[in-house]
Amino acid sequence: MNGRGRRDARLGILGVLLAFGVCEAVSRAGIVRREYLPPASDILARSVELAGDSVFLDGVAATLRAWVLGLALACAIAVPAGLLLGSVPVVDAAVRAIVEFLRPLPSVALIPLVSLLLGSGTETEVALVTYASVWPILFNTMYGLGESEPLAKDTLRAFGFGRGAVLLRVELVGAAPFIAAGIRISAAVALVVAVATELLSGFGEGLGIFIAQAQQATDGNRDVLAGVVWAGVLGLLINGVLVWGERRLFPWTPERRAVRA
């Protein structure tokens, strides 16, 4: 970690400690009633306690399972589709109106329709996660194709390489960092949709179901907030792992070279 990285890490830790202290002080001082906002130390203690609860951990595993399946399906759909749309303008023009119509539709608004079609099980959750995760990967793939090196493509064509070879040897390599960034964005979206689907639909098992059930319980705000802490920590860990992977897999990007310089 360079000097700038260490400084950012120290500032990040300072920000977390400051936010923790403010939440603790607000609750302890009675500015907000404890029934609504328990002290941050109580929420943190409950979050740690949940780490030893096998039923809760099974629910977290169910959420992560739906997250993995949905994100994997989104990658399997969006990357080939992005390569096709980014490489063949006539196909892009033919489906652009459909894509722009579907893209703004919120996944959670589709819960009743998808539940009717697939039932109240993991399939519905995976389908909604997939739908929400497809768009960042699809558009990043298309954008990445447009950023590939023209000279390298012309060189391969001059040596007689066909369209498929240029796509695989130059365009896909150039687009890979953009695809990875799209996957990282989609990973966060997928986790939000997985938890929100469980929370709003009320079926199945998972972190969202735990939060929904805690919300119905008397004095359940501590459990609700502890569940939210778990969701935040999972999102932070997932993003950290993907950023780490990006930095090591794609060191040739201009941004990475600038950071190392």
mmCIF file of N, CA, C and O in Angstrom, residues 43 46-47 50 55-57 59-60 63 191-234:
data_model
loop_
_atom_site.group_PDB
_atom_site.id
_atom_site.type_symbol
_atom_site.label_atom_id
_atom_site.label_comp_id
_atom_site.label_asym_id
_atom_site.label_seq_id
_atom_site.Cartn_x
_atom_site.Cartn_y
_atom_site.Cartn_z
ATOM 1 N N ILE A 43 -25.898 -2.354 19.037
ATOM 2 C CA ILE A 43 -26.105 -2.920 17.690
ATOM 3 C C ILE A 43 -24.883 -3.735 17.270
ATOM 4 O O ILE A 43 -25.013 -4.840 16.725
ATOM 5 N N ARG A 46 -24.844 -7.012 19.167
ATOM 6 C CA ARG A 46 -25.827 -7.946 18.615
ATOM 7 C C ARG A 46 -25.350 -8.526 17.276
ATOM 8 O O ARG A 46 -25.565 -9.705 16.988
ATOM 9 N N SER A 47 -24.685 -7.677 16.467
ATOM 10 C CA SER A 47 -24.151 -8.165 15.184
ATOM 11 C C SER A 47 -23.115 -9.259 15.414
ATOM 12 O O SER A 47 -23.105 -10.274 14.709
ATOM 13 N N LEU A 50 -24.799 -12.457 16.482
ATOM 14 C CA LEU A 50 -25.445 -13.184 15.381
ATOM 15 C C LEU A 50 -24.456 -14.074 14.629
ATOM 16 O O LEU A 50 -24.856 -15.041 13.976
ATOM 17 N N VAL A 55 -28.888 -20.441 12.745
ATOM 18 C CA VAL A 55 -30.083 -20.165 11.937
ATOM 19 C C VAL A 55 -29.889 -18.879 11.125
ATOM 20 O O VAL A 55 -30.191 -18.819 9.924
ATOM 21 N N PHE A 56 -29.340 -17.859 11.794
ATOM 22 C CA PHE A 56 -29.076 -16.604 11.092
ATOM 23 C C PHE A 56 -28.047 -16.811 9.980
ATOM 24 O O PHE A 56 -28.209 -16.307 8.858
ATOM 25 N N LEU A 57 -26.989 -17.556 10.269
ATOM 26 C CA LEU A 57 -25.951 -17.785 9.259
ATOM 27 C C LEU A 57 -26.494 -18.586 8.081
ATOM 28 O O LEU A 57 -26.080 -18.367 6.930
ATOM 29 N N GLY A 59 -29.483 -18.264 6.953
ATOM 30 C CA GLY A 59 -30.192 -17.254 6.172
ATOM 31 C C GLY A 59 -29.246 -16.414 5.334
ATOM 32 O O GLY A 59 -29.511 -16.131 4.160
ATOM 33 N N VAL A 60 -28.121 -16.010 5.933
ATOM 34 C CA VAL A 60 -27.115 -15.240 5.180
ATOM 35 C C VAL A 60 -26.587 -16.074 4.011
ATOM 36 O O VAL A 60 -26.406 -15.562 2.892
ATOM 37 N N THR A 63 -29.040 -16.008 1.175
ATOM 38 C CA THR A 63 -28.958 -14.746 0.426
ATOM 39 C C THR A 63 -27.746 -14.740 -0.499
ATOM 40 O O THR A 63 -27.834 -14.350 -1.668
ATOM 41 N N LEU A 191 -26.668 -7.630 -4.503
ATOM 42 C CA LEU A 191 -26.862 -7.842 -3.064
ATOM 43 C C LEU A 191 -28.055 -7.027 -2.554
ATOM 44 O O LEU A 191 -28.869 -7.533 -1.763
ATOM 45 N N VAL A 192 -28.165 -5.796 -3.023
ATOM 46 C CA VAL A 192 -29.303 -4.954 -2.620
ATOM 47 C C VAL A 192 -30.620 -5.599 -3.058
ATOM 48 O O VAL A 192 -31.576 -5.686 -2.271
ATOM 49 N N VAL A 193 -30.669 -6.068 -4.294
ATOM 50 C CA VAL A 193 -31.905 -6.659 -4.811
ATOM 51 C C VAL A 193 -32.236 -7.963 -4.088
ATOM 52 O O VAL A 193 -33.410 -8.237 -3.787
ATOM 53 N N ALA A 194 -31.213 -8.774 -3.785
ATOM 54 C CA ALA A 194 -31.464 -10.036 -3.079
ATOM 55 C C ALA A 194 -32.105 -9.774 -1.713
ATOM 56 O O ALA A 194 -33.114 -10.402 -1.353
ATOM 57 N N VAL A 195 -31.522 -8.844 -0.955
ATOM 58 C CA VAL A 195 -32.069 -8.537 0.377
ATOM 59 C C VAL A 195 -33.446 -7.873 0.254
ATOM 60 O O VAL A 195 -34.385 -8.215 0.991
ATOM 61 N N ALA A 196 -33.579 -6.943 -0.698
ATOM 62 C CA ALA A 196 -34.857 -6.235 -0.864
ATOM 63 C C ALA A 196 -35.960 -7.192 -1.303
ATOM 64 O O ALA A 196 -37.118 -7.063 -0.846
ATOM 65 N N THR A 197 -35.635 -8.141 -2.167
ATOM 66 C CA THR A 197 -36.643 -9.109 -2.615
ATOM 67 C C THR A 197 -37.152 -9.939 -1.443
ATOM 68 O O THR A 197 -38.361 -10.151 -1.287
ATOM 69 N N GLU A 198 -36.241 -10.403 -0.604
ATOM 70 C CA GLU A 198 -36.657 -11.173 0.577
ATOM 71 C C GLU A 198 -37.495 -10.308 1.516
ATOM 72 O O GLU A 198 -38.505 -10.754 2.062
ATOM 73 N N LEU A 199 -37.048 -9.066 1.669
ATOM 74 C CA LEU A 199 -37.719 -8.155 2.602
ATOM 75 C C LEU A 199 -39.140 -7.828 2.146
ATOM 76 O O LEU A 199 -40.085 -7.836 2.938
ATOM 77 N N LEU A 200 -39.305 -7.561 0.848
ATOM 78 C CA LEU A 200 -40.600 -7.120 0.329
ATOM 79 C C LEU A 200 -41.537 -8.278 0.012
ATOM 80 O O LEU A 200 -42.755 -8.150 0.156
ATOM 81 N N SER A 201 -40.969 -9.387 -0.437
ATOM 82 C CA SER A 201 -41.830 -10.515 -0.812
ATOM 83 C C SER A 201 -42.278 -11.299 0.416
ATOM 84 O O SER A 201 -43.383 -11.845 0.453
ATOM 85 N N GLY A 202 -41.398 -11.395 1.423
ATOM 86 C CA GLY A 202 -41.755 -12.101 2.645
ATOM 87 C C GLY A 202 -41.720 -13.612 2.529
ATOM 88 O O GLY A 202 -42.226 -14.309 3.412
ATOM 89 N N PHE A 203 -41.120 -14.138 1.455
ATOM 90 C CA PHE A 203 -41.051 -15.591 1.355
ATOM 91 C C PHE A 203 -39.590 -16.057 1.310
ATOM 92 O O PHE A 203 -38.678 -15.263 1.109
ATOM 93 N N GLY A 204 -39.424 -17.375 1.506
ATOM 94 C CA GLY A 204 -38.090 -17.954 1.452
ATOM 95 C C GLY A 204 -37.324 -17.744 2.755
ATOM 96 O O GLY A 204 -37.908 -17.581 3.827
ATOM 97 N N GLU A 205 -36.017 -17.741 2.646
ATOM 98 C CA GLU A 205 -35.155 -17.507 3.793
ATOM 99 C C GLU A 205 -34.020 -16.584 3.362
ATOM 100 O O GLU A 205 -33.725 -16.467 2.174
ATOM 101 N N GLY A 206 -33.410 -15.933 4.337
ATOM 102 C CA GLY A 206 -32.320 -15.042 3.975
ATOM 103 C C GLY A 206 -32.209 -13.882 4.937
ATOM 104 O O GLY A 206 -32.970 -13.752 5.903
ATOM 105 N N LEU A 207 -31.228 -13.021 4.654
ATOM 106 C CA LEU A 207 -30.982 -11.856 5.503
ATOM 107 C C LEU A 207 -32.175 -10.901 5.495
ATOM 108 O O LEU A 207 -32.535 -10.324 6.524
ATOM 109 N N GLY A 208 -32.802 -10.744 4.334
ATOM 110 C CA GLY A 208 -33.979 -9.879 4.248
ATOM 111 C C GLY A 208 -35.138 -10.401 5.068
ATOM 112 O O GLY A 208 -35.881 -9.624 5.691
ATOM 113 N N ILE A 209 -35.313 -11.720 5.086
ATOM 114 C CA ILE A 209 -36.385 -12.319 5.892
ATOM 115 C C ILE A 209 -36.121 -12.089 7.372
ATOM 116 O O ILE A 209 -37.035 -11.784 8.150
ATOM 117 N N PHE A 210 -34.845 -12.206 7.784
ATOM 118 C CA PHE A 210 -34.490 -11.953 9.183
ATOM 119 C C PHE A 210 -34.863 -10.521 9.571
ATOM 120 O O PHE A 210 -35.449 -10.277 10.630
ATOM 121 N N ILE A 211 -34.524 -9.547 8.699
ATOM 122 C CA ILE A 211 -34.832 -8.146 8.998
ATOM 123 C C ILE A 211 -36.347 -7.935 9.038
ATOM 124 O O ILE A 211 -36.864 -7.235 9.924
ATOM 125 N N ALA A 212 -37.066 -8.543 8.085
ATOM 126 C CA ALA A 212 -38.530 -8.382 8.044
ATOM 127 C C ALA A 212 -39.184 -8.946 9.300
ATOM 128 O O ALA A 212 -40.101 -8.334 9.867
ATOM 129 N N GLN A 213 -38.722 -10.110 9.742
ATOM 130 C CA GLN A 213 -39.306 -10.725 10.943
ATOM 131 C C GLN A 213 -38.949 -9.928 12.205
ATOM 132 O O GLN A 213 -39.782 -9.776 13.109
ATOM 133 N N ALA A 214 -37.720 -9.398 12.257
ATOM 134 C CA ALA A 214 -37.323 -8.583 13.410
ATOM 135 C C ALA A 214 -38.151 -7.305 13.487
ATOM 136 O O ALA A 214 -38.468 -6.819 14.578
ATOM 137 N N GLN A 215 -38.516 -6.779 12.321
ATOM 138 C CA GLN A 215 -39.304 -5.548 12.276
ATOM 139 C C GLN A 215 -40.676 -5.750 12.907
ATOM 140 O O GLN A 215 -41.259 -4.814 13.459
ATOM 141 N N GLN A 216 -41.188 -6.970 12.797
ATOM 142 C CA GLN A 216 -42.527 -7.250 13.341
ATOM 143 C C GLN A 216 -42.493 -7.513 14.844
ATOM 144 O O GLN A 216 -43.541 -7.474 15.500
ATOM 145 N N ALA A 217 -41.308 -7.805 15.375
ATOM 146 C CA ALA A 217 -41.203 -8.161 16.788
ATOM 147 C C ALA A 217 -41.200 -6.911 17.663
ATOM 148 O O ALA A 217 -40.774 -5.828 17.229
ATOM 149 N N THR A 218 -41.660 -7.066 18.908
ATOM 150 C CA THR A 218 -41.597 -5.967 19.857
ATOM 151 C C THR A 218 -40.146 -5.676 20.214
ATOM 152 O O THR A 218 -39.377 -6.587 20.518
ATOM 153 N N ASP A 219 -39.769 -4.399 20.165
ATOM 154 C CA ASP A 219 -38.395 -3.991 20.447
ATOM 155 C C ASP A 219 -37.394 -4.720 19.536
ATOM 156 O O ASP A 219 -36.338 -5.178 19.975
ATOM 157 N N GLY A 220 -37.778 -4.830 18.269
ATOM 158 C CA GLY A 220 -36.916 -5.567 17.338
ATOM 159 C C GLY A 220 -35.970 -4.695 16.541
ATOM 160 O O GLY A 220 -35.279 -5.192 15.643
ATOM 161 N N ASN A 221 -35.916 -3.391 16.856
ATOM 162 C CA ASN A 221 -35.063 -2.496 16.068
ATOM 163 C C ASN A 221 -33.587 -2.852 16.157
ATOM 164 O O ASN A 221 -32.831 -2.636 15.219
ATOM 165 N N ARG A 222 -33.192 -3.383 17.314
ATOM 166 C CA ARG A 222 -31.783 -3.755 17.452
ATOM 167 C C ARG A 222 -31.421 -4.859 16.460
ATOM 168 O O ARG A 222 -30.362 -4.831 15.821
ATOM 169 N N ASP A 223 -32.323 -5.853 16.314
ATOM 170 C CA ASP A 223 -32.069 -6.914 15.347
ATOM 171 C C ASP A 223 -32.125 -6.391 13.919
ATOM 172 O O ASP A 223 -31.350 -6.823 13.051
ATOM 173 N N VAL A 224 -33.069 -5.473 13.663
ATOM 174 C CA VAL A 224 -33.165 -4.899 12.321
ATOM 175 C C VAL A 224 -31.844 -4.221 11.946
ATOM 176 O O VAL A 224 -31.286 -4.454 10.873
ATOM 177 N N LEU A 225 -31.347 -3.384 12.862
ATOM 178 C CA LEU A 225 -30.111 -2.649 12.573
ATOM 179 C C LEU A 225 -28.898 -3.571 12.529
ATOM 180 O O LEU A 225 -27.970 -3.348 11.742
ATOM 181 N N ALA A 226 -28.915 -4.629 13.348
ATOM 182 C CA ALA A 226 -27.811 -5.606 13.288
ATOM 183 C C ALA A 226 -27.817 -6.312 11.929
ATOM 184 O O ALA A 226 -26.750 -6.562 11.344
ATOM 185 N N GLY A 227 -29.010 -6.624 11.422
ATOM 186 C CA GLY A 227 -29.104 -7.222 10.081
ATOM 187 C C GLY A 227 -28.602 -6.267 9.010
ATOM 188 O O GLY A 227 -27.917 -6.677 8.058
ATOM 189 N N VAL A 228 -28.924 -4.970 9.172
ATOM 190 C CA VAL A 228 -28.438 -3.969 8.220
ATOM 191 C C VAL A 228 -26.909 -3.881 8.265
ATOM 192 O O VAL A 228 -26.252 -3.740 7.230
ATOM 193 N N VAL A 229 -26.350 -3.967 9.477
ATOM 194 C CA VAL A 229 -24.885 -3.957 9.604
ATOM 195 C C VAL A 229 -24.282 -5.131 8.836
ATOM 196 O O VAL A 229 -23.283 -4.986 8.115
ATOM 197 N N TRP A 230 -24.890 -6.300 8.969
ATOM 198 C CA TRP A 230 -24.395 -7.470 8.240
ATOM 199 C C TRP A 230 -24.455 -7.252 6.730
ATOM 200 O O TRP A 230 -23.517 -7.610 6.009
ATOM 201 N N ALA A 231 -25.562 -6.659 6.260
ATOM 202 C CA ALA A 231 -25.682 -6.392 4.817
ATOM 203 C C ALA A 231 -24.579 -5.430 4.367
ATOM 204 O O ALA A 231 -23.966 -5.625 3.309
ATOM 205 N N GLY A 232 -24.323 -4.395 5.173
ATOM 206 C CA GLY A 232 -23.268 -3.445 4.825
ATOM 207 C C GLY A 232 -21.896 -4.069 4.817
ATOM 208 O O GLY A 232 -21.083 -3.806 3.924
ATOM 209 N N VAL A 233 -21.627 -4.922 5.806
ATOM 210 C CA VAL A 233 -20.314 -5.578 5.873
ATOM 211 C C VAL A 233 -20.125 -6.524 4.687
ATOM 212 O O VAL A 233 -19.043 -6.575 4.079
ATOM 213 N N LEU A 234 -21.176 -7.264 4.332
ATOM 214 C CA LEU A 234 -21.082 -8.157 3.165
ATOM 215 C C LEU A 234 -20.781 -7.352 1.904
ATOM 216 O O LEU A 234 -19.937 -7.739 1.091
#
